[in-house]
JSON list of C-alpha atoms in Angstrom, two decimals:
[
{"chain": "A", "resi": 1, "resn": "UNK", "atom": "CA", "xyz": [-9.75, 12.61, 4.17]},
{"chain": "A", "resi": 2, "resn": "UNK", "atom": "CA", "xyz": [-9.83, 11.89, 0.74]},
{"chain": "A", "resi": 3, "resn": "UNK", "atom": "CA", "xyz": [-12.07, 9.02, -0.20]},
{"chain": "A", "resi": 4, "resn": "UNK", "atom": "CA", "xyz": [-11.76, 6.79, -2.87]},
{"chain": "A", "resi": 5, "resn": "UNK", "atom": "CA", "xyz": [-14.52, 4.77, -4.56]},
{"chain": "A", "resi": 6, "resn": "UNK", "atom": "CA", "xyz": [-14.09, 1.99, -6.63]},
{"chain": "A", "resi": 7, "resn": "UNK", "atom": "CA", "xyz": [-16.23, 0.28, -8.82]},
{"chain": "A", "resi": 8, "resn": "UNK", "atom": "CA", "xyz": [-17.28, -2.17, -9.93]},
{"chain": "A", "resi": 9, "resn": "UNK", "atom": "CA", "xyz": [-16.35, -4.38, -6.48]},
{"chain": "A", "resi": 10, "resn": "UNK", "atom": "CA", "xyz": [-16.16, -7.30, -8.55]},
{"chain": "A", "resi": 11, "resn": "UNK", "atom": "CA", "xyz": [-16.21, -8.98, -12.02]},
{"chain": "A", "resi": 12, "resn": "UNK", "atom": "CA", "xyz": [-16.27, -11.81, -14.08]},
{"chain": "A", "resi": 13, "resn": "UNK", "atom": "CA", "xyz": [-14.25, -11.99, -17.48]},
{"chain": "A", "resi": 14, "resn": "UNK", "atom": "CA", "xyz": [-13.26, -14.85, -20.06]},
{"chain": "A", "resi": 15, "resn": "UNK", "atom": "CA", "xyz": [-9.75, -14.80, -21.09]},
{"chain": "A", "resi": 16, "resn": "UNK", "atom": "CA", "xyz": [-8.77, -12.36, -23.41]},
{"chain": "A", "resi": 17, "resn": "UNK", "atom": "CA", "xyz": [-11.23, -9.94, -22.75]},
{"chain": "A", "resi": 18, "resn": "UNK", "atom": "CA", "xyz": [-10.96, -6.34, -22.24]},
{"chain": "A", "resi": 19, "resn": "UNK", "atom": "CA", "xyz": [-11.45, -5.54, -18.48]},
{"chain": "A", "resi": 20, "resn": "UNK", "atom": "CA", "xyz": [-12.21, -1.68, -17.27]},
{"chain": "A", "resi": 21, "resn": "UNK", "atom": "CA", "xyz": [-12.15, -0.39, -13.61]},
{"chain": "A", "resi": 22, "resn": "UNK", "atom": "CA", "xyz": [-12.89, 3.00, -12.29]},
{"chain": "A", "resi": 23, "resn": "UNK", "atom": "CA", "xyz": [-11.87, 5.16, -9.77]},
{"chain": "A", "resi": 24, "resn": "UNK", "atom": "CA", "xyz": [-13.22, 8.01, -8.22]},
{"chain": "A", "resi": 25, "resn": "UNK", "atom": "CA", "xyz": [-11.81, 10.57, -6.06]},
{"chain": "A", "resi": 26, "resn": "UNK", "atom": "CA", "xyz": [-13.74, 12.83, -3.18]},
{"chain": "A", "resi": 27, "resn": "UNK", "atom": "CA", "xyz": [-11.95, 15.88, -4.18]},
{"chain": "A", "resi": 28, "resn": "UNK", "atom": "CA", "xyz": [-9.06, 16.75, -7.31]},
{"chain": "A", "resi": 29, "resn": "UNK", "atom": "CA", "xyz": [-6.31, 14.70, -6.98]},
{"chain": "A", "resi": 30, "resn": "UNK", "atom": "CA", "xyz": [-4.45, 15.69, -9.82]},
{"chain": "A", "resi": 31, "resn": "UNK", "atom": "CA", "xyz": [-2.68, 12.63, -11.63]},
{"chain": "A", "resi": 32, "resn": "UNK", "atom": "CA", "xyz": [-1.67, 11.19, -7.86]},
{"chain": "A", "resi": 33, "resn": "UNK", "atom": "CA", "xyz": [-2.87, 7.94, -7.97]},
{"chain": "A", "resi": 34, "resn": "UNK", "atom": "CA", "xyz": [-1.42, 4.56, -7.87]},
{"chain": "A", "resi": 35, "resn": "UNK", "atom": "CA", "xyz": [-2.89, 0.82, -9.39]},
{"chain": "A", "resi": 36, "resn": "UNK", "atom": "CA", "xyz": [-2.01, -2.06, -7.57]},
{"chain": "A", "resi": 37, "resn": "UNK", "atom": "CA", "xyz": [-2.67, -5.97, -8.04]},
{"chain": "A", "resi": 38, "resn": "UNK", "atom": "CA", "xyz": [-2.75, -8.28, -5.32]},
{"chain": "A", "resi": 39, "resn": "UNK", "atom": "CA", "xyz": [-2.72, -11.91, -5.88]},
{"chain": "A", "resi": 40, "resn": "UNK", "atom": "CA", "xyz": [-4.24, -14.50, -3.16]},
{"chain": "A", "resi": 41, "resn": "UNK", "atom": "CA", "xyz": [-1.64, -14.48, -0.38]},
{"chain": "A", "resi": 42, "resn": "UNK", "atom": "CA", "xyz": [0.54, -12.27, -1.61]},
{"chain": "A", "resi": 43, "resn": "UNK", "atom": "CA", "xyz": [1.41, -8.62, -0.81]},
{"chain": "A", "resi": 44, "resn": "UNK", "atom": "CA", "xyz": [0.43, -5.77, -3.46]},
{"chain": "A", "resi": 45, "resn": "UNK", "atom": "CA", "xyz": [2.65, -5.04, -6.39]},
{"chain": "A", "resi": 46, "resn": "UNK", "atom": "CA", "xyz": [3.03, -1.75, -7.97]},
{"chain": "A", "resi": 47, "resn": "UNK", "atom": "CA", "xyz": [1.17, -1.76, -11.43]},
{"chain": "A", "resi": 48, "resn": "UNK", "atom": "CA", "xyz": [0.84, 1.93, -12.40]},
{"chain": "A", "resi": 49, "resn": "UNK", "atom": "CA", "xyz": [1.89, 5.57, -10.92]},
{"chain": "A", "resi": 50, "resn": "UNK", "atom": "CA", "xyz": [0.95, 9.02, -11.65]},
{"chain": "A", "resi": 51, "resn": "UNK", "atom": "CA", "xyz": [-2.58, 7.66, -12.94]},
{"chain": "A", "resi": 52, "resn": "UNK", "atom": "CA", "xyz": [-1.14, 6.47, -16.40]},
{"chain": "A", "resi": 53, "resn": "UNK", "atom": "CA", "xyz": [2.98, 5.76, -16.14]},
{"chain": "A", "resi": 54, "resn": "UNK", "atom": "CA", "xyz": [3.43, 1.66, -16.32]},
{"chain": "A", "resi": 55, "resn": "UNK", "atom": "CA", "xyz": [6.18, 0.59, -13.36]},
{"chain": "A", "resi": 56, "resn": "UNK", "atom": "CA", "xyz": [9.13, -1.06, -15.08]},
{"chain": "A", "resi": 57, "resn": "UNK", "atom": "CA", "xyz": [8.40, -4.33, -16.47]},
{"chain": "A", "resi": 58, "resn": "UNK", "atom": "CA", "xyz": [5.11, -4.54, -16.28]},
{"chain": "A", "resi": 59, "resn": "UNK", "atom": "CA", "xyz": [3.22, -5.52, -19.01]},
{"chain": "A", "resi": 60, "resn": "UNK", "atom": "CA", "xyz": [2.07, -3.65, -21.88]},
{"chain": "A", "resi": 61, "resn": "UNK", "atom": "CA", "xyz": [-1.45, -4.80, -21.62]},
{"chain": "A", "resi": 62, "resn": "UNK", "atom": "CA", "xyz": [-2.00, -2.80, -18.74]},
{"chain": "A", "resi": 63, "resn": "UNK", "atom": "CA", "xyz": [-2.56, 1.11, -18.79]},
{"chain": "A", "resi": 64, "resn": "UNK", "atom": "CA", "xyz": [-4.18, 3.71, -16.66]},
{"chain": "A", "resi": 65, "resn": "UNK", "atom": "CA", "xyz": [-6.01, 7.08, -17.70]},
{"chain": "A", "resi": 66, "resn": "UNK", "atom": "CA", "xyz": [-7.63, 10.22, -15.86]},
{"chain": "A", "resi": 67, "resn": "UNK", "atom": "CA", "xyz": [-6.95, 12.95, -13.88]},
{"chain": "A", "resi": 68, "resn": "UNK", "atom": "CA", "xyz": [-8.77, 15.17, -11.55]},
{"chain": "A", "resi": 69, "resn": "UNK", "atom": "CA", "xyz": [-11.22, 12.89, -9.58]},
{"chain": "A", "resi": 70, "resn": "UNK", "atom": "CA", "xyz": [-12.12, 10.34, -12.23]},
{"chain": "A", "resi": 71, "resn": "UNK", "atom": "CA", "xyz": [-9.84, 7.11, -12.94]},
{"chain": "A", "resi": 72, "resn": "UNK", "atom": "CA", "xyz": [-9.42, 4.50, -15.25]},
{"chain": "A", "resi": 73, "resn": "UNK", "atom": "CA", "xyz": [-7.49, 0.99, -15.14]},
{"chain": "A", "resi": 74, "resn": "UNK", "atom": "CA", "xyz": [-7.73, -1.40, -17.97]},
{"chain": "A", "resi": 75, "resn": "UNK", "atom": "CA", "xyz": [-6.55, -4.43, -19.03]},
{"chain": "A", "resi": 76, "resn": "UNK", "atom": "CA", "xyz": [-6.82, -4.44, -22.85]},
{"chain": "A", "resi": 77, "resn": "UNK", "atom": "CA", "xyz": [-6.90, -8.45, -23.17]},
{"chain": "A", "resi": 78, "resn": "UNK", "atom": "CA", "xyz": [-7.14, -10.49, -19.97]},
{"chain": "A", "resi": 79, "resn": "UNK", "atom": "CA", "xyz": [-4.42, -13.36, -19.37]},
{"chain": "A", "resi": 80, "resn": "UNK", "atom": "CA", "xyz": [-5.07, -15.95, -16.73]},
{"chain": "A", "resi": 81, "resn": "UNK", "atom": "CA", "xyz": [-2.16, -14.52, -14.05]},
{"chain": "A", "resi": 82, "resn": "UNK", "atom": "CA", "xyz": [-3.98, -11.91, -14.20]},
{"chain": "A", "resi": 83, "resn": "UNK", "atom": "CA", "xyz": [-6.61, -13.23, -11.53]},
{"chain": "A", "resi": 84, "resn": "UNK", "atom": "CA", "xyz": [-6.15, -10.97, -8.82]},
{"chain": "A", "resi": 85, "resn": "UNK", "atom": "CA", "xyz": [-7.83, -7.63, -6.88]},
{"chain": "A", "resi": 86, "resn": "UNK", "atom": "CA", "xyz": [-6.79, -4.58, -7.73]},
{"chain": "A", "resi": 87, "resn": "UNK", "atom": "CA", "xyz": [-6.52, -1.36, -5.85]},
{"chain": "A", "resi": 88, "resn": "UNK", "atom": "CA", "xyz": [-6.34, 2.26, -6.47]},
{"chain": "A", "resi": 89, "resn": "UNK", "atom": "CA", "xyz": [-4.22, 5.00, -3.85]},
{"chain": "A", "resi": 90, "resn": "UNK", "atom": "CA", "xyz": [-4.51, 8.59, -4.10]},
{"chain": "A", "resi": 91, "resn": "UNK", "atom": "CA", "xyz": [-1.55, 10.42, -2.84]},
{"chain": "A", "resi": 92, "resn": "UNK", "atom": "CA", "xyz": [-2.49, 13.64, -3.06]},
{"chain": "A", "resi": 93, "resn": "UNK", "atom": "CA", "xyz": [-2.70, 14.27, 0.37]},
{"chain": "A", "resi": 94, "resn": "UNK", "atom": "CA", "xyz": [-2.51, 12.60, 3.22]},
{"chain": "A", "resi": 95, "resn": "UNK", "atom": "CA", "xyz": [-3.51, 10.57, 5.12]},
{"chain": "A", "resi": 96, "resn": "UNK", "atom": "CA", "xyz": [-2.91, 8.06, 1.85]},
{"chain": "A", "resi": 97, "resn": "UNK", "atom": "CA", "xyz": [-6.32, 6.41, 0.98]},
{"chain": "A", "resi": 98, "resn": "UNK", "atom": "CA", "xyz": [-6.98, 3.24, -1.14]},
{"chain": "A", "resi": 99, "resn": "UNK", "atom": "CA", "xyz": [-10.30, 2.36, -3.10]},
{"chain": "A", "resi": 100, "resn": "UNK", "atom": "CA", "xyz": [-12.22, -1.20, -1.77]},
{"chain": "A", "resi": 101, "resn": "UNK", "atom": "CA", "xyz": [-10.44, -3.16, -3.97]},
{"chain": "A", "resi": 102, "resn": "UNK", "atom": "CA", "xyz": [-11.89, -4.88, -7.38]},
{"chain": "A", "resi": 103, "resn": "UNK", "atom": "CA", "xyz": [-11.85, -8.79, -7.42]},
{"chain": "A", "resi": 104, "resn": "UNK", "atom": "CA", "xyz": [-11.39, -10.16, -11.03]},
{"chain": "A", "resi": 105, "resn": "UNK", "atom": "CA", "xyz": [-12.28, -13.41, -11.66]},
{"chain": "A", "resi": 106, "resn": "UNK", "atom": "CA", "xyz": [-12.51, -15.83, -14.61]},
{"chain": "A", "resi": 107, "resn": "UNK", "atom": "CA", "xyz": [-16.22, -16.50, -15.53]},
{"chain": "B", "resi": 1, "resn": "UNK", "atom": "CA", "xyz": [17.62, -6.67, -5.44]},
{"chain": "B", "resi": 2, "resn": "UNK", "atom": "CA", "xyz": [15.25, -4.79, -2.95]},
{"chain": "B", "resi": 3, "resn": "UNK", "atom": "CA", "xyz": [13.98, -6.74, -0.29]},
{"chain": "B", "resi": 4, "resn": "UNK", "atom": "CA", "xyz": [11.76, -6.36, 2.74]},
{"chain": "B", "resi": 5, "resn": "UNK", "atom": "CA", "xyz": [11.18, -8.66, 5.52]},
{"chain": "B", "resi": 6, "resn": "UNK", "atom": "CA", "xyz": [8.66, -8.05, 8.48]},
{"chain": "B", "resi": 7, "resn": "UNK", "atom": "CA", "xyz": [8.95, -9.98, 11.75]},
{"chain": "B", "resi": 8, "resn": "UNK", "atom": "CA", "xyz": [7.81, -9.28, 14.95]},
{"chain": "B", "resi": 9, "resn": "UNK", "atom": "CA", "xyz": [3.74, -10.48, 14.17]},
{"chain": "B", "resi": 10, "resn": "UNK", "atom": "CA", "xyz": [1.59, -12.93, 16.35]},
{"chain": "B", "resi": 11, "resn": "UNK", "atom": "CA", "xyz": [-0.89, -13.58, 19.02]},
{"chain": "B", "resi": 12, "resn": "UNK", "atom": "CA", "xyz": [-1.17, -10.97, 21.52]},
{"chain": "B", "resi": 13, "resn": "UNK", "atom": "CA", "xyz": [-4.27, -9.55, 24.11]},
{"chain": "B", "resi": 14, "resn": "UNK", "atom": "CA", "xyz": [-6.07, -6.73, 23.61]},
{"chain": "B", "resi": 15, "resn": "UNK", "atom": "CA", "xyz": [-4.60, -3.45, 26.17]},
{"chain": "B", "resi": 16, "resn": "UNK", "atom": "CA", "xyz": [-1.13, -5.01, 25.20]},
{"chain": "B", "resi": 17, "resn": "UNK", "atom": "CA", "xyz": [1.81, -3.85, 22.82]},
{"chain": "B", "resi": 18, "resn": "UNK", "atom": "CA", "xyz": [3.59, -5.38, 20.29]},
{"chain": "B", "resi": 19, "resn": "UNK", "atom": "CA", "xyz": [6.93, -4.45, 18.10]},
{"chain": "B", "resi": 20, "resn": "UNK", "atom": "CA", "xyz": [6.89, -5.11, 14.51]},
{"chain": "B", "resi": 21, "resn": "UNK", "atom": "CA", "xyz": [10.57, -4.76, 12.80]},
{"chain": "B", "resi": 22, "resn": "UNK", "atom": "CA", "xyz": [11.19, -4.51, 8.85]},
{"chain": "B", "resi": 23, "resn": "UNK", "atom": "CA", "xyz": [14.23, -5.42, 7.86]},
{"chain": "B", "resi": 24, "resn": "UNK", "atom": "CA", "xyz": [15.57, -4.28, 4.50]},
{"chain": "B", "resi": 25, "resn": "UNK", "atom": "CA", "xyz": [18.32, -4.53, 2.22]},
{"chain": "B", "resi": 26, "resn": "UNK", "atom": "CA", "xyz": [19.67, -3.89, -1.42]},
{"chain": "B", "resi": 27, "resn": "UNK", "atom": "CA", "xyz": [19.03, -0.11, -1.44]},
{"chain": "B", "resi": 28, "resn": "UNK", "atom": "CA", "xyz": [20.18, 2.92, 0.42]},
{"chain": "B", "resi": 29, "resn": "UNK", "atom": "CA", "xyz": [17.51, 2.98, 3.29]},
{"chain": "B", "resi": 30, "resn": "UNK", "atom": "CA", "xyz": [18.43, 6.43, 4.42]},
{"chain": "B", "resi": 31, "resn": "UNK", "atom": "CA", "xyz": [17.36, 7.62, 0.79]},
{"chain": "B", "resi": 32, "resn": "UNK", "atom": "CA", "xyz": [13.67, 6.48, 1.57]},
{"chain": "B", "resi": 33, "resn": "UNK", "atom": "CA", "xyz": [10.34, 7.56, 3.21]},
{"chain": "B", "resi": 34, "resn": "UNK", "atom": "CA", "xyz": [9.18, 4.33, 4.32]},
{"chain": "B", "resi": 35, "resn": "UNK", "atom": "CA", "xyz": [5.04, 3.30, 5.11]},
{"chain": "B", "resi": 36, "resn": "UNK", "atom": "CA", "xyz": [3.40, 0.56, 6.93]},
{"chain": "B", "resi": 37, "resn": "UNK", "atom": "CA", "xyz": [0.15, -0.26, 5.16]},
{"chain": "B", "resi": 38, "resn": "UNK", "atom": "CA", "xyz": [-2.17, -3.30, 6.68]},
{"chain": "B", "resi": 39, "resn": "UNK", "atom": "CA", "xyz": [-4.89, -5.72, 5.60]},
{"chain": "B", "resi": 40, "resn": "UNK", "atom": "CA", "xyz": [-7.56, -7.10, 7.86]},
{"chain": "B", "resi": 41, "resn": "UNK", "atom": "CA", "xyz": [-8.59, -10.53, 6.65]},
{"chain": "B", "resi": 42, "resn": "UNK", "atom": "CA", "xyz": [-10.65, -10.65, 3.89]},
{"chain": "B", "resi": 43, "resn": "UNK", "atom": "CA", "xyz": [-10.40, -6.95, 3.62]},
{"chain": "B", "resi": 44, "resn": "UNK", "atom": "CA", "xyz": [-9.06, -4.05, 1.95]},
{"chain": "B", "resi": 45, "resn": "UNK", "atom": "CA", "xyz": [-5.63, -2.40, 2.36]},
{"chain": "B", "resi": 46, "resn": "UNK", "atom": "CA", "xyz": [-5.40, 0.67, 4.95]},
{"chain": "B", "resi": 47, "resn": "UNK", "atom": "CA", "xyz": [-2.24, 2.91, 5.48]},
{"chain": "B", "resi": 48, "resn": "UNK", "atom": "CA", "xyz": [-0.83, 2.89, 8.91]},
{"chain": "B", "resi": 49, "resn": "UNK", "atom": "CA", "xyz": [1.62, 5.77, 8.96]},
{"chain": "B", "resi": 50, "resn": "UNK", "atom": "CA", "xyz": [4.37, 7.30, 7.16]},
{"chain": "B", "resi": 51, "resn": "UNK", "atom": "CA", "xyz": [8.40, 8.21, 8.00]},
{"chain": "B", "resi": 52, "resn": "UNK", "atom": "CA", "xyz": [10.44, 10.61, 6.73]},
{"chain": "B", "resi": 53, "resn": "UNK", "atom": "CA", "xyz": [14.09, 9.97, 5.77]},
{"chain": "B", "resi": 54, "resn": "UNK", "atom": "CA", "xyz": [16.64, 11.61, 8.22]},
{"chain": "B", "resi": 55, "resn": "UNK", "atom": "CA", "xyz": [17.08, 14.56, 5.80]},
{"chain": "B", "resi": 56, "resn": "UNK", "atom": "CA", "xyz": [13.51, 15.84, 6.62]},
{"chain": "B", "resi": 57, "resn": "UNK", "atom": "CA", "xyz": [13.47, 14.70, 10.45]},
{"chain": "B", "resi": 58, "resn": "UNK", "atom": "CA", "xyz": [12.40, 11.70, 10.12]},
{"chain": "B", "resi": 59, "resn": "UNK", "atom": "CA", "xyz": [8.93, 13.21, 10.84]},
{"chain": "B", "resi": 60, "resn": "UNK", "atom": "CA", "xyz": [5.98, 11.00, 10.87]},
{"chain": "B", "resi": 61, "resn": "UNK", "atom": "CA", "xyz": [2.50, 10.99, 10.06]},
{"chain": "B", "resi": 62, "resn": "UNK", "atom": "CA", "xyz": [-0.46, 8.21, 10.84]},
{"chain": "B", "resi": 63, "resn": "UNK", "atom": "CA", "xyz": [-3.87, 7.51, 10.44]},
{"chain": "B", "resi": 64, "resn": "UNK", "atom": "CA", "xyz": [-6.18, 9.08, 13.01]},
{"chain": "B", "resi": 65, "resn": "UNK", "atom": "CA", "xyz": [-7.52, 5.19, 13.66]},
{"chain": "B", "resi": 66, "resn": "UNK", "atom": "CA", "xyz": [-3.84, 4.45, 15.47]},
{"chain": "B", "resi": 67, "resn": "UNK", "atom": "CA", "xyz": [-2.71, 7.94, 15.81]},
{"chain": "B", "resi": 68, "resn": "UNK", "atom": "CA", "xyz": [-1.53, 8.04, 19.62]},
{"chain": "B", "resi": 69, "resn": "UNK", "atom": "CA", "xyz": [-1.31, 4.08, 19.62]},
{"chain": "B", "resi": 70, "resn": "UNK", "atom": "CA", "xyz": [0.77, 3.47, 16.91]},
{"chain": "B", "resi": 71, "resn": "UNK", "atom": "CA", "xyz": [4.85, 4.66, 16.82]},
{"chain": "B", "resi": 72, "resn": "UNK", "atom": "CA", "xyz": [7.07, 4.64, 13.25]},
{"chain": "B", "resi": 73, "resn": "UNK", "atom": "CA", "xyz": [10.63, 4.60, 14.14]},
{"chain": "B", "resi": 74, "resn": "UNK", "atom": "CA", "xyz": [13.95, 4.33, 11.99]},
{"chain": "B", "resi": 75, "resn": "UNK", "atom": "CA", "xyz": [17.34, 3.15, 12.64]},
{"chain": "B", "resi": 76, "resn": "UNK", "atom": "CA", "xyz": [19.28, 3.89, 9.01]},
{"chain": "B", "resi": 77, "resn": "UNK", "atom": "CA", "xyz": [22.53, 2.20, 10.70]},
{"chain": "B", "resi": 78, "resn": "UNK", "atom": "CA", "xyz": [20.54, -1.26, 10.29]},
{"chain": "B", "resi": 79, "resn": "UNK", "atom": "CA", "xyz": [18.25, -0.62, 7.17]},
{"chain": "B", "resi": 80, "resn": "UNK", "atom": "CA", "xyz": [15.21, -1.49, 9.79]},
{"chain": "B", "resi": 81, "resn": "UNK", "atom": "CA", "xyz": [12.18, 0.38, 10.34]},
{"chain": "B", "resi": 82, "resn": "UNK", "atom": "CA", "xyz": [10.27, -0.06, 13.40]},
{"chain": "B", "resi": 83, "resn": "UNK", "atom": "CA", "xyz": [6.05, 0.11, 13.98]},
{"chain": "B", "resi": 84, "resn": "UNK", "atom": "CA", "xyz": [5.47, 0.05, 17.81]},
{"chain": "B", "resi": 85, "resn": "UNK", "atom": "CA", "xyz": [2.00, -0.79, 18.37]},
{"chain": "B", "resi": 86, "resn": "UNK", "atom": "CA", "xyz": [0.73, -0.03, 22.12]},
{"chain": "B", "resi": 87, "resn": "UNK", "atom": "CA", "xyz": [-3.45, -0.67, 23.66]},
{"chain": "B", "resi": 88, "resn": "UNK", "atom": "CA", "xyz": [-3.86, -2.79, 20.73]},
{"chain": "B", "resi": 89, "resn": "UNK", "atom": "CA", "xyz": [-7.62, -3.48, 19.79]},
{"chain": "B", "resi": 90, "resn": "UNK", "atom": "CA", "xyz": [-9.44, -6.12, 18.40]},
{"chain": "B", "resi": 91, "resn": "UNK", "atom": "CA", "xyz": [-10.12, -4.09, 15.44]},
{"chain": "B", "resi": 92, "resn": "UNK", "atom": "CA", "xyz": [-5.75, -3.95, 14.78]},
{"chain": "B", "resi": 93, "resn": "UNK", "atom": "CA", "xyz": [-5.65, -7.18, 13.61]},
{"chain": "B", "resi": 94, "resn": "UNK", "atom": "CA", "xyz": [-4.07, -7.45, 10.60]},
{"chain": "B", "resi": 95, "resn": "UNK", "atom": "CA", "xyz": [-1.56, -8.54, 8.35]},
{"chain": "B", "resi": 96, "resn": "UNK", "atom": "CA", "xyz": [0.88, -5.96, 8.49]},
{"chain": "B", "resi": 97, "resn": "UNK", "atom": "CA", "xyz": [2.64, -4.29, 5.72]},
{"chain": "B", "resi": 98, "resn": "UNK", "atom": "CA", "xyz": [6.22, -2.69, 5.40]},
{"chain": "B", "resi": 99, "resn": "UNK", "atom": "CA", "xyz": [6.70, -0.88, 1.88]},
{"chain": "B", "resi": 100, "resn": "UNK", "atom": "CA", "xyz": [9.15, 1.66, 0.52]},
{"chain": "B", "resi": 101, "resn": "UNK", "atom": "CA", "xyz": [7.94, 4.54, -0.52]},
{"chain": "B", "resi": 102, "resn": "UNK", "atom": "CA", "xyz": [8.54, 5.87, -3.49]},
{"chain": "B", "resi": 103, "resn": "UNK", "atom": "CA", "xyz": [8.49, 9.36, -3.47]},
{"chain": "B", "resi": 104, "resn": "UNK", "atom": "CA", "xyz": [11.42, 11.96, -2.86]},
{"chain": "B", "resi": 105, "resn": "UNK", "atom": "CA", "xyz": [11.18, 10.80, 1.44]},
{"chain": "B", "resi": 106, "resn": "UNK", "atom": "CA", "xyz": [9.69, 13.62, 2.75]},
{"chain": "B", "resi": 107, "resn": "UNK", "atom": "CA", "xyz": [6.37, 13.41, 0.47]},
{"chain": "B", "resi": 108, "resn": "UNK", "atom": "CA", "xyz": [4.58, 10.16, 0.80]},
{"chain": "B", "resi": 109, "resn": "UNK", "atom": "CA", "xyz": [3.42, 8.66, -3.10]},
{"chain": "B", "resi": 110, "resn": "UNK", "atom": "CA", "xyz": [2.88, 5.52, -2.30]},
{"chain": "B", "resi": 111, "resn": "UNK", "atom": "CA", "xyz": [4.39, 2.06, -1.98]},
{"chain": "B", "resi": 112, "resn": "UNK", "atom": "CA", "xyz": [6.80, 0.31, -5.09]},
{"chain": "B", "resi": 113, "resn": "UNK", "atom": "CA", "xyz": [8.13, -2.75, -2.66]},
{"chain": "B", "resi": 114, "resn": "UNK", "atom": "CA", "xyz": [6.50, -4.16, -0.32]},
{"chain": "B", "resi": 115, "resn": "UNK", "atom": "CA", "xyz": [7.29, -6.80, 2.22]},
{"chain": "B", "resi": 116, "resn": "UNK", "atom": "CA", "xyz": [5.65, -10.28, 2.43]},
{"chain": "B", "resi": 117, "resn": "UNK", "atom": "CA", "xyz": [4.13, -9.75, 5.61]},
{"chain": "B", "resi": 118, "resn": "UNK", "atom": "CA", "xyz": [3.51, -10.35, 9.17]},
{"chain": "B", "resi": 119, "resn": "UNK", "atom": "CA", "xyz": [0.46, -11.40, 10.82]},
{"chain": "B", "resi": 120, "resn": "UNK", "atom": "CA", "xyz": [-0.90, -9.64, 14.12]},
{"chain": "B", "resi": 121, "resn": "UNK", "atom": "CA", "xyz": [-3.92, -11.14, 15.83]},
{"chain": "B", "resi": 122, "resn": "UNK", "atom": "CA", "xyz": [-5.75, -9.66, 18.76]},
{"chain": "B", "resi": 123, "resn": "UNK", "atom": "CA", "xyz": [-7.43, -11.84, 20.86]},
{"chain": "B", "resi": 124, "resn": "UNK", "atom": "CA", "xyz": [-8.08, -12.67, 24.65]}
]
């Protein structure tokens, strides 16, 4: 199995800050990886696909980067719905595997 | 507008089986792969398992921690995708997942809608 590790687990940010999470992959997983967010109670939305391609209307302040086995989600200036975990998912090969999870927080 | 709705969650023993149903609507059903992903409270998300749309047998696939336990079914007719669960553990309980998958159906890429929900707890 593939594993995914995700770092940091989780971080504190003031509003309008620039917030960076990583990704890294066991073995090559090309650009098949997904971003999610998951707000408290709430299932998992789709933020990103193919490592760096933005779902349709999500916002611009949102991007993914990488390829290979090293990952990169940022949020360029932190708004407050943005409080949420966020998860990576390669989907190179099964069986699909997610990171931990990153808990952003306000500080 | 694509929607997902899980039923079929609640209080059950461990040994014993429960059904979980996801009922969709406002997209062709037969034209997706479909996944059931779950969440242990206070914990990350895990994939379940994986079904192919009719067009590529409707195959499935699971993780090896239900693999034997765990059943993915279909029924395109009703837009409803099925997760039998059977010698349920402790260690299954869960909020349970249904998503769409948003690959090409017979390649799983992960999840673009997801339903709200339903909670399965395993307990004597």
């Amino acid at each position: 199995d593939i594993q995914m590790t995700q770092s940091p687990s989780s971080l504190s940010a003031s509003v309008g800050d620039r917030v960076t999470i990583t990704c890294q992959a066991s073995q090559d997983i090309n650009n098949y990886l997904n971003w999610y967010q998951q707000k408290p109670g709430k299932a998992p939305k789709l933020l990103i696909y193919d490592a760096s391609t933005l779902e349709t209307g999500v916002p611009s302040r949102f991007s993914g980067n990488g390829t290979g086995t090293d990952f990169t989600f940022t949020i360029s200036s932190l708004q407050p719905e943005d409080i949420a975990a966020y998860y990576c998912q390669q989907y190179d090969n099964l069986p699909l595997t997610f990171g931990g999870g990153t808990k952003v927080e306000f500080k | 507008e694509v929607q997902l709705v899980e039923s079929g969650g609640g209080l059950v023993q461990p040994g014993r089986s429960l059904r979980l149903s996801c009922t969709t609507s406002g997209f062709t059903f037969g034209d997706y792969g479909m996944n059931w992903v779950r969440q242990a409270p206070g914990k990350g998300l895990e994939w379940v398992g994986f079904i192919r749309r009719k067009a590529y047998g409707g195959t499935t696939e699971y993780a090896a921690s239900v693999k034997g336990r765990f059943t993915i079914s279909r029924d395109d007719s009703k837009s409803i995708a099925y997760l039998q669960m059977n010698s349920l553990k402790t260690e299954d309980a869960a909020v349970y997942y249904c998503t769409r998958d948003q690959g090409d159906g017979n390649n799983a890429k992960g999840d673009d809608y997801w339903g709200q929900g339903t909670l399965v707890t395993v307990s004597s």
